[in-house]
Amino acid sequence: MEFLPRIIFILILGVTAWLIFKRARYINRNIYLGKSQDRTDHKSERLRNLLLIAFGQKKMFKRPIPAVLHLFIYVGFFVINIEVLEFVIDGIFGSHRFFASIIGGDGLYTAALNLFEFLAVLILISCVVFLIRRNVLKVNRFKGEEMTHWPKLDANLILVFEIILMSAILTMNATDTLLQARDERYVATGSFFFSGLLTPLFQDLSTPTLVIIERATWWLHIIGILAFTVYITYSKHLHIFLAFPNTYYADIKPKAEMRNMPEVTREVKSMLGITDTTAPDHAAPEAPGEGMEIGRFGAKDINDLSWKNILDSYTCTQCGRCSSMCPAWQTGKKLSPRKIVMDVRARAEEVGNSLDSGGPGLEDGKSLFRDYITEEEINACTSCQACVEACPVMINPLDVILQMRRYMAMEESSSPQEWQMMFQNIETSFAPWKFPPSDRFNWAESLRENKES
Amino acid sequence: MEYKVPTVAELAAAGETPDVLFWVGCAGSFDDRYKNVTRAFVKILNKIGIKFAVLGTEESCTGDPARRAGNEFLFQMQAMSNIQVLNGYEIKRIVTACPHCFNVLKNEYPALGGTYEVMHHSSFLQQLINEGKITMKGGGEFKGKRITYHDSCYLGRGNGIYEAPREVLEALDAELVEMKRSKAKGLCCGAGGAQMWKEPEPGFPDPKKAKDINVERAEEALATGAQTIAVACPFCMVMLSDGVKAKNKENEVNVVDLAELIDRSL
């Protein structure tokens, strides 16, 4: 009979591992629906970004209050994982407070648990403040048409989840402390400060009731954590894992620099009669239909974007710092950089789900551009890079926007009329305005008047 | 005073090359207001005695607005022919007053075979000040005057140049005041990403909330109480001048480029 909980625990652990493995494979496949793009250069700069921006939370501290609250949860998450390890060992081997039975319940063990409890309380407080910020204070960046329904529920569920997990651990310690005095099978530890504040609530309960509460909160905490981990793979909360690779693989180039399109370079060079030594294949004849296989110019759907654009979308935790800094969004335009990123993920999942159920995948008659993201959004961007600068995990919404502009201009010629005029002016007058090129140097006339003398 | 504006072709005819090419840009060549900035910068170059030249009518759009609006073909056509001209004249160093030209020449031409040492005029002026080649008249026109500086996106966030323009302004002995949103958090003037060439997309439908980006930014600049709004970009200049006009403050507050401020104080 005493094996039963252990068998159940191992089964739950196994099922969780299998579910997470399947979800990880699914997400990985969706990310690689995007085009390949080499991001293995500049290793030391990438490592630096990983350490400072992901581990060090550097960019979070542009807004100190949420940064500190977030830091509590972040540090708590890391440190309390040590205790989760003990939970897993206890669950598999049927031990109780395994580490305490090895190193002794007082001293270091009690100190560590007091630290965990302290962090648990900080997490609790932070989550409550975050719930208030989201639902009562109505912080502007949590608003927006993309922040209704599931994204709004998701955000609240995560916070409630964490509050339940932390309450469980404190309740468990409080009842365990009481049981230590009543039953010697409970490993004796020193006293815990925070759960000690809760013991008066439980001290009048009978021993069997305390045992039930202690066990129930133990199971609630560990199953909660396992369930939460699976939940995360469906949630915006994925940033707790993906922030690290996303920061590592983020752009190293200056923010204003746009990536070159080598396929265009080849064509332009051959049009201008420049021999291209960098592209040996430029002489190969190109059949008209072949362009489609190479890929289209710019991005219409997620497979035109790079894998990093899709990784960006899975890393996004919808904090809205990008949109709150966006000049277009601030003046009420339809563009919200956060929505652009969220749309990329939504479309990647739509295509992924379709592929998994034997559906048409990308060939479903829909596309990211138009079905998710409209021209009006794309055309509102000033390319000011405020969104790129604002993102604490180095997501680049601008890159997606600019690739869609390329699709509009080069595949559809559907750029706004005024831009088409501007293109024409550059083509004919070599300036975006319609001035005769021969007038280009007229500005100097007043300065050069005495030139002959 | 007589100012020289030699072209690279004239120098080449005499068997010479300039130490630095001044890339004027389309706004610098055609925009009536901004031509004053071009002339101011040329005057500075003359006064300091730098061996510079311009391309004159051989200059052509860098292609930046086409690229930002998505027309990569047109951008690369422009870029390639410009690179042919620049490489033909064996140009090594370029200075420009336009952050958009600066960004494209510095960061995007190398991939197409055009690699030069490119400076924005704010860094260029800062260097001259630091080297003691530019010295301001004692008690210059702007001494003690309140100036605020508007960061151009393509200089600041785009290329990390925040301090050079501010150091140039500090050399004027002016009182530099920052706007609420400045440096990395600076608010765009609204013209970037080829918005300069089209009407903005619709904003808040509520007329009480409706406001163009440049007006929002101009309000922020005016709130500093500065009499002078310093800019370092031709498009920021247009947008902020319009914004200031929209607030009926054009008689009290000037929108001026760094080069003009230095030229007037020399």
XYZ file of C-alpha atoms in Angstrom:
719
model
C 0.000 0.000 0.000
C 2.797 2.428 0.834
C 4.151 1.934 -2.694
C 0.970 3.309 -4.209
C 1.764 7.038 -3.770
C 5.253 6.430 -5.133
C 3.898 4.653 -8.200
C 1.340 7.401 -8.760
C 4.042 10.044 -8.364
C 6.399 8.338 -10.819
C 3.541 7.965 -13.294
C 2.656 11.648 -13.031
C 6.306 12.571 -13.435
C 6.584 10.376 -16.518
C 3.421 11.731 -18.110
C 4.576 15.301 -17.455
C 7.968 14.613 -19.038
C 6.260 13.087 -22.078
C 3.859 16.022 -22.462
C 6.661 18.560 -22.163
C 8.770 16.642 -24.648
C 5.893 16.627 -27.155
C 5.204 20.315 -26.647
C 8.892 21.201 -26.994
C 9.058 19.245 -30.239
C 5.935 21.001 -31.510
C 7.243 24.473 -30.669
C 10.650 23.683 -32.127
C 9.033 22.523 -35.380
C 6.933 25.703 -35.529
C 10.001 27.881 -35.019
C 11.728 26.128 -37.892
C 8.809 26.852 -40.200
C 10.809 30.063 -40.563
C 13.742 30.481 -42.925
C 17.205 29.495 -41.819
C 19.485 32.357 -40.883
C 22.960 32.025 -39.436
C 23.296 33.574 -35.995
C 26.334 31.777 -34.679
C 28.815 34.633 -35.150
C 29.952 37.154 -32.486
C 29.946 34.500 -29.782
C 31.417 36.657 -27.034
C 28.963 39.515 -27.627
C 26.106 37.043 -27.637
C 27.283 35.522 -24.398
C 27.532 38.984 -22.902
C 23.932 39.752 -23.899
C 22.809 36.430 -22.449
C 24.463 37.156 -19.112
C 23.560 40.837 -18.801
C 20.129 40.997 -20.388
C 18.657 37.537 -19.723
C 20.334 36.444 -16.492
C 21.044 39.983 -15.300
C 17.622 41.421 -16.282
C 19.422 44.604 -17.328
C 16.744 46.012 -19.615
C 13.986 45.372 -17.078
C 15.431 48.064 -14.849
C 14.387 50.837 -17.205
C 11.166 50.628 -15.184
C 12.328 50.086 -11.597
C 9.078 49.175 -9.806
C 7.979 46.276 -12.009
C 11.647 45.327 -12.339
C 12.077 44.794 -8.600
C 8.823 42.860 -8.266
C 9.768 40.778 -11.301
C 13.221 40.163 -9.833
C 11.635 38.681 -6.686
C 9.686 36.179 -8.768
C 12.684 35.443 -10.992
C 15.120 34.804 -8.122
C 12.435 32.918 -6.212
C 11.795 30.688 -9.181
C 15.485 29.801 -9.491
C 16.127 29.215 -5.795
C 12.919 27.399 -4.892
C 13.739 24.879 -7.622
C 16.275 23.404 -5.170
C 13.364 22.517 -2.945
C 11.463 21.065 -5.882
C 14.375 18.669 -6.285
C 13.758 17.449 -2.728
C 10.056 17.069 -3.544
C 10.895 14.870 -6.514
C 13.322 12.706 -4.517
C 10.768 12.306 -1.723
C 8.081 11.442 -4.243
C 10.112 8.764 -5.977
C 11.673 7.149 -2.889
C 8.899 7.713 -0.396
C 11.255 9.652 1.891
C 10.278 12.722 3.873
C 12.421 15.849 3.693
C 15.242 13.835 2.130
C 17.876 16.570 2.444
C 17.071 17.063 6.134
C 17.569 13.359 6.784
C 21.025 13.612 5.148
C 22.433 16.884 6.487
C 20.254 17.197 9.575
C 17.099 19.242 9.952
C 18.598 22.172 11.801
C 21.427 24.466 10.754
C 21.850 24.774 7.004
C 18.561 23.035 6.152
C 16.506 25.348 8.344
C 18.391 28.366 7.024
C 17.743 27.304 3.428
C 14.049 26.723 4.063
C 13.731 30.076 5.764
C 15.281 31.644 2.658
C 12.842 29.740 0.426
C 9.934 30.872 2.577
C 11.155 34.453 2.444
C 11.295 34.251 -1.357
C 7.883 32.556 -1.429
C 6.445 35.485 0.514
C 8.114 37.968 -1.862
C 6.652 36.072 -4.819
C 3.215 36.119 -3.173
C 3.375 39.861 -2.590
C 4.662 40.519 -6.122
C 1.923 38.408 -7.697
C -0.759 40.192 -5.707
C 0.655 43.595 -6.724
C 0.801 42.448 -10.351
C -2.830 41.302 -10.197
C -3.806 44.704 -8.841
C -1.771 46.490 -11.533
C -3.459 44.452 -14.243
C -7.023 44.489 -13.022
C -7.493 47.492 -10.764
C -4.925 50.143 -11.688
C -5.396 49.595 -15.449
C -1.802 50.284 -16.469
C -1.983 51.639 -20.013
C 0.355 49.119 -21.608
C -1.848 46.213 -20.514
C -4.658 47.618 -22.644
C -5.147 47.187 -26.355
C -7.323 45.137 -28.658
C -4.842 42.255 -28.574
C -5.052 42.044 -24.772
C -8.584 40.703 -24.445
C -9.831 37.101 -24.148
C -7.083 34.491 -23.833
C -4.104 36.849 -23.383
C -5.893 38.604 -20.527
C -6.988 35.330 -18.914
C -3.527 33.812 -19.428
C -1.855 36.698 -17.597
C -4.185 36.387 -14.617
C -4.028 32.576 -14.532
C -0.227 32.653 -14.300
C -0.363 34.963 -11.300
C -3.101 32.961 -9.572
C -1.161 29.750 -10.258
C 1.935 31.160 -8.581
C -0.057 32.419 -5.613
C -1.546 28.933 -5.106
C 1.861 27.259 -5.400
C 3.431 29.578 -2.817
C 0.474 29.329 -0.434
C 0.733 25.539 -0.635
C 4.385 25.492 0.332
C 3.835 27.795 3.319
C 0.822 25.778 4.520
C 2.776 22.558 4.153
C 5.645 23.858 6.267
C 3.244 25.177 8.918
C 1.473 21.831 9.322
C 4.756 19.926 9.115
C 6.160 21.979 11.986
C 3.140 21.079 14.133
C 3.441 17.404 13.188
C 7.112 17.315 14.178
C 6.052 17.887 17.803
C 3.415 15.172 17.650
C 5.053 12.403 15.616
C 8.731 11.498 15.606
C 8.532 10.140 12.015
C 8.528 13.793 10.893
C 12.166 14.910 10.650
C 12.831 17.618 13.184
C 13.872 20.959 11.745
C 14.501 24.365 13.242
C 11.677 26.861 13.262
C 10.513 28.608 10.111
C 9.705 32.276 10.447
C 7.017 32.843 7.812
C 5.134 29.537 8.025
C 5.524 29.910 11.799
C 3.159 32.874 11.508
C 0.547 30.480 10.070
C 0.823 27.723 12.727
C -1.748 29.298 15.077
C -4.338 28.701 12.338
C -3.702 24.965 12.409
C -2.626 24.107 15.971
C -6.103 23.203 17.208
C -6.625 20.661 14.446
C -6.354 16.925 15.123
C -3.250 15.046 14.060
C -5.007 13.058 11.260
C -6.390 16.326 9.855
C -2.928 17.882 9.945
C -1.489 14.850 8.138
C -4.131 15.217 5.436
C -3.428 18.950 5.038
C 0.331 18.378 4.988
C 0.034 15.658 2.327
C -2.555 17.555 0.303
C -0.404 20.694 0.134
C 2.662 18.600 -0.704
C 0.830 17.038 -3.643
C -0.752 20.344 -4.607
C 2.638 22.016 -4.734
C 4.440 19.376 -6.765
C 1.575 18.512 -9.119
C 0.921 22.236 -9.423
C 4.490 22.855 -10.495
C 4.400 20.005 -13.006
C 1.040 21.106 -14.395
C 2.261 24.705 -14.522
C 5.288 23.628 -16.546
C 3.018 21.984 -19.117
C 0.686 24.997 -19.026
C 3.613 27.325 -19.751
C 4.135 25.708 -23.143
C 0.679 26.976 -24.152
C 1.155 30.335 -22.492
C 2.941 33.641 -22.925
C 4.887 32.548 -19.839
C 7.318 30.630 -22.111
C 9.662 33.593 -21.718
C 11.045 31.969 -18.565
C 12.800 29.470 -20.829
C 13.047 31.199 -24.194
C 14.346 34.553 -22.966
C 17.764 32.914 -22.741
C 18.158 31.589 -26.293
C 16.279 34.596 -27.658
C 18.705 37.023 -26.080
C 21.689 34.961 -27.182
C 20.553 34.869 -30.816
C 19.386 38.493 -30.950
C 20.760 40.940 -33.524
C 24.272 42.203 -32.851
C 24.196 44.828 -35.636
C 23.193 48.472 -35.035
C 19.424 48.745 -34.574
C 18.990 51.022 -37.574
C 20.731 48.648 -39.976
C 18.502 46.646 -42.306
C 19.564 43.209 -43.436
C 20.678 43.050 -47.051
C 18.839 40.900 -49.605
C 21.604 39.067 -51.512
C 19.127 37.688 -54.066
C 18.341 41.277 -55.069
C 22.030 42.184 -55.090
C 22.674 39.461 -57.672
C 19.970 40.779 -59.979
C 20.925 44.420 -59.580
C 24.561 43.633 -60.299
C 23.685 41.802 -63.479
C 21.377 44.640 -64.540
C 24.170 47.169 -64.024
C 26.658 44.867 -65.715
C 28.830 44.496 -62.640
C 30.594 41.153 -62.483
C 29.732 39.563 -59.220
C 32.599 37.674 -57.704
C 30.720 36.937 -54.509
C 27.899 35.011 -56.178
C 29.205 32.353 -58.556
C 25.685 31.234 -59.452
C 24.545 34.567 -60.861
C 25.066 33.412 -64.432
C 22.649 30.527 -63.998
C 19.557 31.147 -66.137
C 16.447 31.844 -64.134
C 13.216 30.424 -65.453
C 10.178 32.619 -64.709
C 8.496 30.129 -62.370
C 11.668 29.488 -60.435
C 11.382 32.575 -58.271
C 8.605 30.997 -56.261
C 10.824 28.107 -55.202
C 13.608 30.389 -54.041
C 11.038 32.169 -51.905
C 9.233 35.406 -52.358
C 10.641 38.854 -51.774
C 9.787 40.020 -48.298
C 7.332 38.302 -46.008
C 3.739 37.370 -46.630
C 3.535 34.403 -44.290
C 5.532 32.899 -41.444
C 7.679 30.722 -43.714
C 9.026 33.929 -45.293
C 10.174 35.167 -41.898
C 13.328 33.858 -40.243
C 13.271 31.242 -37.467
C 14.371 34.039 -35.133
C 11.223 36.053 -35.880
C 9.163 33.039 -34.767
C 11.378 32.396 -31.737
C 10.763 36.072 -30.885
C 7.028 35.438 -30.991
C 7.249 32.454 -28.643
C 9.457 34.451 -26.259
C 7.053 37.383 -26.038
C 5.358 37.705 -22.667
C 3.060 40.480 -23.878
C 4.322 43.054 -21.381
C 3.602 45.820 -23.883
C 6.754 47.858 -23.289
C 7.222 47.912 -27.080
C 3.783 49.308 -27.793
C 3.895 51.792 -24.939
C 7.050 53.312 -26.480
C 5.771 53.177 -30.078
C 4.992 56.641 -31.518
C 2.277 55.176 -33.729
C 0.552 53.348 -30.877
C 0.834 56.343 -28.573
C -1.001 58.494 -31.087
C -3.780 55.964 -31.587
C -2.684 54.361 -34.840
C -3.676 50.779 -35.463
C -0.084 49.577 -35.178
C 0.887 47.850 -31.949
C 4.299 46.139 -32.107
C 3.134 43.686 -29.444
C 0.247 42.610 -31.654
C 2.617 42.042 -34.578
C 4.681 39.654 -32.444
C 1.586 37.918 -31.050
C 0.186 37.500 -34.557
C 3.359 35.730 -35.684
C 2.933 33.148 -32.907
C -0.789 32.758 -33.553
C -0.208 32.113 -37.245
C 2.717 29.734 -36.560
C 0.451 27.734 -34.247
C -2.399 27.749 -36.731
C -0.104 26.330 -39.397
C 1.505 23.903 -36.926
C -1.839 22.580 -35.706
C -3.039 22.172 -39.254
C 0.077 20.191 -40.203
C -0.313 17.971 -37.131
C -3.875 17.069 -38.053
C -2.918 16.313 -41.649
C -4.314 19.635 -42.835
C -3.038 21.949 -45.556
C -0.651 23.875 -43.263
C 0.622 26.963 -45.059
C -1.614 26.205 -48.028
C -4.807 26.913 -46.107
C -5.589 29.992 -48.167
C -4.633 32.295 -45.315
C -1.490 34.240 -44.565
C 0.068 36.247 -41.764
C -0.118 39.406 -43.852
C -3.736 40.483 -44.408
C -5.423 37.723 -42.354
C -3.607 38.728 -39.166
C -1.644 41.895 -39.874
C -3.145 44.629 -42.020
C -1.571 47.123 -44.397
C -2.635 49.948 -42.132
C -0.521 48.561 -39.307
C 2.527 48.006 -41.506
C 2.290 51.454 -43.072
C 2.068 53.259 -39.724
C 5.598 52.358 -38.582
C 8.249 55.101 -38.389
C 11.056 52.514 -38.001
C 12.197 54.466 -34.938
C 13.310 51.269 -33.173
C 11.704 52.281 -29.880
C 10.025 48.851 -29.725
C 13.334 47.073 -30.285
C 14.994 49.212 -27.628
C 12.174 48.672 -25.135
C 11.996 44.877 -25.231
C 13.618 43.340 -22.143
C 14.234 40.049 -23.984
C 15.527 41.456 -27.289
C 12.520 40.811 -29.507
C 12.540 42.714 -32.807
C 9.005 43.570 -34.017
C 10.411 46.078 -36.530
C 12.129 43.332 -38.515
C 8.763 41.681 -39.246
C 7.201 45.007 -40.286
C 10.021 45.859 -42.689
C 9.923 42.411 -44.287
C 6.198 42.856 -44.915
C 6.844 46.230 -46.519
C 9.250 44.479 -48.852
C 6.515 42.023 -49.786
C 4.070 44.864 -50.433
C 6.501 46.859 -52.547
C 8.197 44.093 -54.488
C 5.598 41.358 -54.888
C 2.346 43.302 -54.966
C 3.298 46.899 -55.768
C 0.681 47.688 -53.152
C 2.666 50.313 -51.210
C 0.722 53.502 -50.474
C 0.245 55.742 -53.502
C 2.493 58.440 -52.027
C 5.322 55.962 -51.655
C 4.895 54.818 -55.239
C 5.299 58.473 -56.240
C 8.409 58.701 -54.086
C 9.816 55.573 -55.775
C 9.132 57.135 -59.143
C 10.865 60.354 -58.149
C 13.963 58.451 -57.071
C 13.938 56.483 -60.317
C 13.604 59.521 -62.548
C 15.072 62.411 -60.541
C 17.384 60.511 -58.141
C 15.734 62.200 -55.163
C 12.544 61.369 -53.278
C 11.116 64.736 -54.345
C 10.479 65.787 -57.898
C 13.302 68.260 -58.490
C 15.458 68.268 -61.611
C 18.787 66.577 -60.782
C 20.586 69.483 -62.418
C 19.343 71.728 -59.578
C 20.982 69.586 -56.929
C 23.967 71.864 -56.493
C 22.047 75.169 -56.609
C 22.260 75.552 -52.834
C 25.924 76.475 -53.225
C 25.321 79.321 -55.677
C 25.097 82.016 -53.027
C 28.304 80.756 -51.455
C 30.183 80.289 -54.709
C 29.286 83.661 -56.236
C 32.841 84.946 -56.079
C 34.258 81.649 -57.183
C 35.898 82.996 -60.338
C 37.856 85.685 -58.528
C 33.824 86.201 -46.542
C 34.220 84.074 -49.600
C 33.440 80.390 -49.256
C 34.720 77.589 -51.406
C 32.531 74.647 -52.299
C 34.777 72.438 -54.401
C 33.357 69.394 -56.103
C 35.184 66.085 -56.128
C 35.296 66.308 -59.921
C 37.085 69.680 -59.759
C 39.620 68.286 -57.321
C 40.091 65.190 -59.442
C 40.755 67.370 -62.481
C 43.575 68.963 -60.482
C 44.804 65.498 -59.508
C 43.662 65.825 -55.919
C 41.287 63.970 -53.589
C 39.451 65.523 -50.634
C 40.300 64.523 -47.047
C 36.607 64.210 -46.456
C 33.565 64.118 -48.700
C 30.577 66.114 -47.483
C 27.508 64.070 -48.457
C 24.816 66.731 -48.700
C 21.766 64.503 -49.093
C 18.497 65.263 -50.879
C 17.006 67.403 -48.113
C 20.283 69.303 -47.859
C 20.166 69.945 -51.596
C 16.497 70.711 -52.189
C 14.668 71.659 -48.984
C 14.702 75.460 -48.743
C 14.939 75.586 -44.973
C 17.478 72.811 -44.739
C 19.750 74.292 -47.419
C 20.731 76.813 -44.727
C 22.077 73.914 -42.665
C 24.105 72.712 -45.625
C 25.519 76.204 -46.110
C 26.223 76.587 -42.394
C 28.186 73.358 -42.365
C 30.137 74.368 -45.463
C 30.997 77.675 -43.781
C 32.337 75.809 -40.758
C 34.427 73.561 -42.999
C 35.776 76.672 -44.767
C 36.586 78.514 -41.551
C 38.469 75.555 -40.146
C 40.281 74.962 -43.382
C 39.433 71.329 -43.921
C 40.118 69.934 -47.365
C 36.624 68.814 -48.272
C 34.562 68.443 -51.414
C 31.001 67.661 -52.409
C 29.720 65.540 -55.270
C 27.509 68.368 -56.564
C 25.213 67.139 -59.312
C 26.893 63.734 -59.214
C 25.261 63.036 -55.864
C 22.120 60.944 -55.852
C 19.645 59.654 -53.254
C 21.246 56.950 -51.062
C 18.104 54.887 -51.581
C 17.226 54.931 -47.886
C 13.565 55.983 -48.232
C 13.014 53.310 -50.889
C 14.528 50.623 -48.665
C 12.480 51.661 -45.599
C 9.326 51.638 -47.705
C 10.171 48.135 -48.910
C 11.543 48.761 -52.401
C 14.795 46.860 -52.108
C 15.425 46.861 -55.864
C 15.342 50.607 -56.085
C 17.492 50.938 -52.986
C 20.144 48.646 -54.344
C 20.109 50.300 -57.770
C 20.741 53.652 -56.082
C 23.310 52.215 -53.707
C 25.280 50.424 -56.413
C 25.521 53.454 -58.662
C 26.503 55.671 -55.736
C 29.155 53.160 -54.717
C 30.506 53.169 -58.255
C 30.850 56.952 -58.105
C 32.381 56.965 -54.609
C 34.812 54.144 -55.357
C 35.654 55.739 -58.698
C 36.811 58.862 -56.837
C 38.551 56.709 -54.210
C 36.581 58.330 -51.402
C 37.722 57.161 -47.962
C 35.953 59.449 -45.494
C 32.420 60.810 -45.635
C 30.625 63.279 -43.372
C 26.922 63.975 -43.633
C 24.359 65.975 -41.675
C 21.558 63.507 -42.372
C 21.263 60.566 -39.945
C 19.426 58.501 -42.555
C 22.165 58.952 -45.156
C 24.689 58.357 -42.359
C 23.136 55.065 -41.324
C 22.828 53.730 -44.836
C 26.325 54.815 -45.924
C 27.928 53.517 -42.748
C 26.011 50.315 -42.048
C 24.349 49.207 -45.250
C 26.690 50.118 -48.123
C 29.490 47.753 -46.972
C 27.356 44.699 -47.863
C 27.175 46.100 -51.416
C 30.867 46.843 -51.784
C 31.061 50.404 -50.441
C 33.138 50.642 -47.280
C 34.020 54.089 -46.009
C 34.727 55.841 -42.760
C 31.397 57.588 -42.281
C 30.660 60.232 -39.670
C 27.582 62.176 -38.790
C 28.239 65.904 -38.542
C 27.482 65.832 -34.808
C 30.394 63.461 -34.138
C 32.507 65.381 -36.638
C 31.833 68.722 -34.922
C 32.369 67.203 -31.494
C 35.756 65.923 -32.619
C 36.737 69.337 -33.956
C 35.692 70.953 -30.681
C 37.645 68.408 -28.644
C 40.715 68.921 -30.840
C 40.424 72.667 -30.263
C 39.894 73.356 -33.965
C 36.540 74.952 -33.270
C 36.579 77.637 -30.604
C 33.476 79.590 -29.801
C 33.481 83.379 -29.538
C 33.496 84.396 -25.897
C 29.907 84.976 -24.726
C 28.459 83.612 -27.954
C 24.893 84.088 -29.047
C 23.637 81.064 -27.113
C 25.539 81.517 -23.837
C 23.157 80.777 -20.983
C 20.232 80.276 -23.349
C 18.001 77.336 -22.751
C 18.323 74.690 -25.477
C 16.712 71.295 -25.689
C 17.982 68.568 -27.988
C 15.719 66.212 -29.900
C 17.343 62.814 -30.535
C 17.079 61.544 -34.073
C 16.143 57.838 -34.016
C 18.714 56.890 -36.622
C 21.496 58.583 -34.657
C 20.464 57.654 -31.125
C 18.766 54.304 -30.854
C 19.875 53.351 -34.335
C 23.586 53.979 -33.925
C 24.108 54.774 -30.256
C 25.098 58.414 -30.819
C 23.589 60.263 -27.861
C 26.491 62.211 -26.397
C 28.178 63.806 -29.423
C 25.329 66.238 -30.213
C 24.956 67.102 -26.533
C 28.665 67.802 -26.184
C 28.445 70.112 -29.186
C 25.625 72.016 -27.483
C 27.506 72.185 -24.203
C 30.396 73.807 -26.040
C 28.019 76.710 -26.751
C 27.837 77.364 -23.003
C 24.085 76.987 -23.338
C 21.800 75.588 -20.674
C 20.948 72.155 -22.038
C 17.584 70.898 -20.797
C 16.300 67.407 -21.514
C 12.799 66.510 -22.593
C 10.844 63.968 -20.589
C 11.563 61.334 -23.211
C 15.162 61.576 -24.351
C 18.123 59.487 -25.472
C 17.155 55.783 -25.731
C 13.603 56.677 -24.724
C 13.375 59.586 -27.154
C 10.130 59.964 -29.060
C 10.363 59.855 -32.837
C 9.433 63.037 -34.737
C 7.117 60.935 -36.888
C 9.005 61.135 -40.185
C 11.182 58.016 -40.047
C 10.617 54.848 -42.037
C 9.606 56.885 -45.122
C 6.676 58.488 -43.257
C 8.200 61.776 -44.483
C 6.654 61.046 -47.884
C 3.116 60.170 -46.892
C 0.269 61.275 -44.692
C 0.201 59.535 -41.306
C -2.193 56.617 -40.848
C -5.378 57.486 -38.936
C -4.883 57.964 -35.184
C -7.342 58.256 -32.309
C -10.832 58.808 -33.757
C -11.751 60.958 -30.749
C -10.865 64.527 -31.846
C -9.962 65.404 -28.253
C -7.247 62.736 -28.244
C -6.230 62.957 -31.914
C -2.719 64.294 -32.313
C 0.042 63.803 -34.853
C 3.347 62.456 -33.589
C 5.238 65.654 -34.417
C 2.758 67.770 -32.442
C 3.089 65.438 -29.461
C 6.855 65.806 -29.643
C 6.733 69.572 -30.168
C 4.554 69.914 -27.058
C 7.137 68.002 -25.086
C 9.923 70.212 -26.397
C 7.965 73.383 -25.649
C 7.289 72.131 -22.119
C 11.006 72.419 -21.351
C 10.748 76.189 -21.739
C 13.641 76.194 -24.201
C 13.781 78.983 -26.794
C 15.760 76.754 -29.104
C 15.024 73.190 -30.144
C 18.214 71.707 -31.514
C 17.952 68.943 -34.085
C 20.478 66.939 -36.064
C 18.300 65.581 -38.859
C 16.543 67.244 -41.823
C 13.301 65.341 -41.262
C 13.190 66.039 -37.535
C 13.628 69.695 -38.471
C 10.610 69.688 -40.792
C 8.435 67.749 -38.369
C 9.275 69.772 -35.277
C 9.030 73.093 -37.103
C 5.538 72.074 -38.215
C 4.714 70.942 -34.694
C 5.857 74.227 -33.199
C 3.797 76.073 -35.819
C 0.762 73.962 -34.929
C 1.147 75.264 -31.363
C 1.531 78.867 -32.663
C 4.955 79.204 -31.084
C 7.023 79.709 -34.222
C 7.798 83.324 -33.305
C 9.134 82.452 -29.865
C 10.836 79.110 -30.415
C 13.326 78.212 -33.127
C 14.087 74.777 -34.486
C 17.752 74.854 -35.418
C 20.387 72.370 -36.552
C 23.633 71.864 -34.628
C 25.675 73.154 -37.563
C 23.729 76.423 -37.609
C 24.271 76.914 -33.886
C 28.015 76.377 -34.230
C 28.293 78.528 -37.348
C 26.556 81.437 -35.609
C 28.858 81.153 -32.597
C 32.137 80.965 -34.495
